[in-house]
Tab-separated table of C-alpha atoms in Angstrom:
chain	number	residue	atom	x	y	z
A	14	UNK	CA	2.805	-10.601	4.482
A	15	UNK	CA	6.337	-11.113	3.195
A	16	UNK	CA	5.583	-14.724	1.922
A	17	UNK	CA	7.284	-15.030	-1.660
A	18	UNK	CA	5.013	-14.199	-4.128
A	19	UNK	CA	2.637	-11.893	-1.754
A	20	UNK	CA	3.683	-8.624	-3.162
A	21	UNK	CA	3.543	-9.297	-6.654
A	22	UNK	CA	0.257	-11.098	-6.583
A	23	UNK	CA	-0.596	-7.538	-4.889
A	24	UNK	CA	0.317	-5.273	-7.971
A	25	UNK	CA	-1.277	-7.904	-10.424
A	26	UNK	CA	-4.830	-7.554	-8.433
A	27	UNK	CA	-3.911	-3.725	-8.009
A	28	UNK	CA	-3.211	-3.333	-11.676
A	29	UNK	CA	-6.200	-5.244	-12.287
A	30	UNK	CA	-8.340	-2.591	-10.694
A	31	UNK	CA	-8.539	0.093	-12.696
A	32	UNK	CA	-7.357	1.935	-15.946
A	33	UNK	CA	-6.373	4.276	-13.804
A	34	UNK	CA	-3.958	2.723	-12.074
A	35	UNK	CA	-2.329	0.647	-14.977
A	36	UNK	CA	-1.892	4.018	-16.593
A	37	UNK	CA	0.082	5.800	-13.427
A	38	UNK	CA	2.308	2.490	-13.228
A	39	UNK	CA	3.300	1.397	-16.686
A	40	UNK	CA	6.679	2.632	-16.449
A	41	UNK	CA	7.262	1.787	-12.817
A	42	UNK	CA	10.261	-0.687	-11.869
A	43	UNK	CA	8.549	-2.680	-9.679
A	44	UNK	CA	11.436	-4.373	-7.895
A	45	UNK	CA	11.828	-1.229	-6.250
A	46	UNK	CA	8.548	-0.549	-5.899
A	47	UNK	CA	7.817	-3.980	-3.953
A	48	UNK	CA	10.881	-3.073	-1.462
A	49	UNK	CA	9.544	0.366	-1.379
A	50	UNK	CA	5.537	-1.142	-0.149
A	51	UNK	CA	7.561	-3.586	2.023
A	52	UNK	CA	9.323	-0.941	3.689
A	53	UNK	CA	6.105	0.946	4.098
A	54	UNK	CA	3.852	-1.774	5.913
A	55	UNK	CA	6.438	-1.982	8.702
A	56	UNK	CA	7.108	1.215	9.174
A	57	UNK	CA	3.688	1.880	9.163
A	58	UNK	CA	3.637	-0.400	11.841
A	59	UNK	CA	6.285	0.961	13.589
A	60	UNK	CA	5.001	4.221	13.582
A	61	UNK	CA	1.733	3.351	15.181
A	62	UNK	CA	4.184	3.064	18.681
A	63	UNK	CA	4.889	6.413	17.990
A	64	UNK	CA	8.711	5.794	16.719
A	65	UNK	CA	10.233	9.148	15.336
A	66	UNK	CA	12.189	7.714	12.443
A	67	UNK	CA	9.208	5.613	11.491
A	68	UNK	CA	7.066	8.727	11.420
A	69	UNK	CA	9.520	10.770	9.562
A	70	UNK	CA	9.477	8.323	7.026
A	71	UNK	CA	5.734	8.186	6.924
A	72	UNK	CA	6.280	12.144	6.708
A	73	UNK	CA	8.549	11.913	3.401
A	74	UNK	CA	6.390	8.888	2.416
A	75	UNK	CA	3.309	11.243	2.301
A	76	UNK	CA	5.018	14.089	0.742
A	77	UNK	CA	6.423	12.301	-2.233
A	78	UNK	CA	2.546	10.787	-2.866
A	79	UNK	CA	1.139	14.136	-2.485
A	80	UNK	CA	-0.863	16.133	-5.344
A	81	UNK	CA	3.115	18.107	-5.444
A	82	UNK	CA	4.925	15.318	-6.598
A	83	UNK	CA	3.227	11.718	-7.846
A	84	UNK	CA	0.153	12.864	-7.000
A	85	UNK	CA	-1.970	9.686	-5.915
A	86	UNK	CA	-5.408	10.734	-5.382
A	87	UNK	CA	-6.313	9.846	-2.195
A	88	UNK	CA	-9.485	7.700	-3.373
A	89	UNK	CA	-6.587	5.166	-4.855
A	90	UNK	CA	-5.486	4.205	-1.151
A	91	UNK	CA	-8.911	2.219	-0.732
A	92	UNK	CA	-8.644	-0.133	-4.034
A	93	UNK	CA	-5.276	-0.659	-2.758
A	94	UNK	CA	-5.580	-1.505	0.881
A	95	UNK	CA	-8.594	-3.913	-0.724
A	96	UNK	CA	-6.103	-5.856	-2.870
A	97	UNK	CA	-3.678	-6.017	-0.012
A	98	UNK	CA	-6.202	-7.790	1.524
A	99	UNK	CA	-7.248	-9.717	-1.212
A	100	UNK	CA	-3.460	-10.840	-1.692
A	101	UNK	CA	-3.451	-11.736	2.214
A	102	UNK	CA	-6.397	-13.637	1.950
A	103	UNK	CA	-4.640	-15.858	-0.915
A	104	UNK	CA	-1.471	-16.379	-0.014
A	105	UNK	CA	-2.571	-16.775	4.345
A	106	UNK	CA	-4.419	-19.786	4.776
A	107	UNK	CA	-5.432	-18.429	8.730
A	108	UNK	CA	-6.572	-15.133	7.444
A	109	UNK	CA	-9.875	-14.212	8.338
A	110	UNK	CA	-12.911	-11.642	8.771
A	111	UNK	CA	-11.390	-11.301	11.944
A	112	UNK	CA	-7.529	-10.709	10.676
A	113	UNK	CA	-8.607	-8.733	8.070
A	114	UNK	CA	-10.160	-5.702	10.716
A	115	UNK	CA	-7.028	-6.269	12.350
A	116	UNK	CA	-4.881	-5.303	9.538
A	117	UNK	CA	-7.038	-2.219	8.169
A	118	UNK	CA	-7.138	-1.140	11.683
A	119	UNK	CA	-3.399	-1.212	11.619
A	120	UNK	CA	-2.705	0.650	8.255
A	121	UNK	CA	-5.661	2.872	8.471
A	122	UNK	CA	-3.298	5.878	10.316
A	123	UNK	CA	-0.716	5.888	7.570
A	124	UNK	CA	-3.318	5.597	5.098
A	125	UNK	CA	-4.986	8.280	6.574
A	126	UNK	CA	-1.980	10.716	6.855
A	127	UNK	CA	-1.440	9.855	3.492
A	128	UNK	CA	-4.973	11.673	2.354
A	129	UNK	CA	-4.370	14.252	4.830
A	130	UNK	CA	-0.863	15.378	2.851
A	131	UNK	CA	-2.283	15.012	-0.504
């Protein structure tokens, strides 16, 4: 997923989705945020083997999206792991039904500890 291009196509789809969303991004430097998504997937990753700094970062991660701080309703996490996968499916010519489980399998633990903080 770090092809060049990937991430961007993903905030144009995830833009795309929803008023919502356009509204809680327009003033949001999205260099950062790219590196900032980036960062997330692998630790994400990483945490799934149960890595203390990867969870603690996950930890903070879920605090600053929390209903104290940005507060990103947790309903949000679902348009956006479907435009991920929308992006993947683009930009990976192998990706498939197949890949696709794979992947929300994979993020589905961060995504949930993200609800469960919010």
């Amino acid at each position: 997923m770090t092809e060049p291009g990937f991430l961007e196509r993903f905030y144009e789809l995830f833009l795309d989705s929803s008023e919502e969303v356009r509204e809680r991004f327009k003033n949001t430097n999205f260099e950062r945020q790219r590196r900032a998504l980036s960062s997330s997937l692998v630790l994400m990753i990483l945490a799934l083997d149960g890595g203390a700094p990867a969870r603690t970062y996950m930890d903070q991660v879920a605090a600053r999206h929390s209903r104290d701080d940005l507060d990103v309703p947790p309903r949000m996490y679902d348009d956006r792991l479907d435009c991920l996968m929308l992006a993947a499916r683009e930009f990976d010519p192998q990706f498939d039904d197949a890949l696709e489980q794979d992947w929300r399998s994979t993020l589905a633990e961060g995504i949930a500890l993200m609800r469960a903080r919010y």
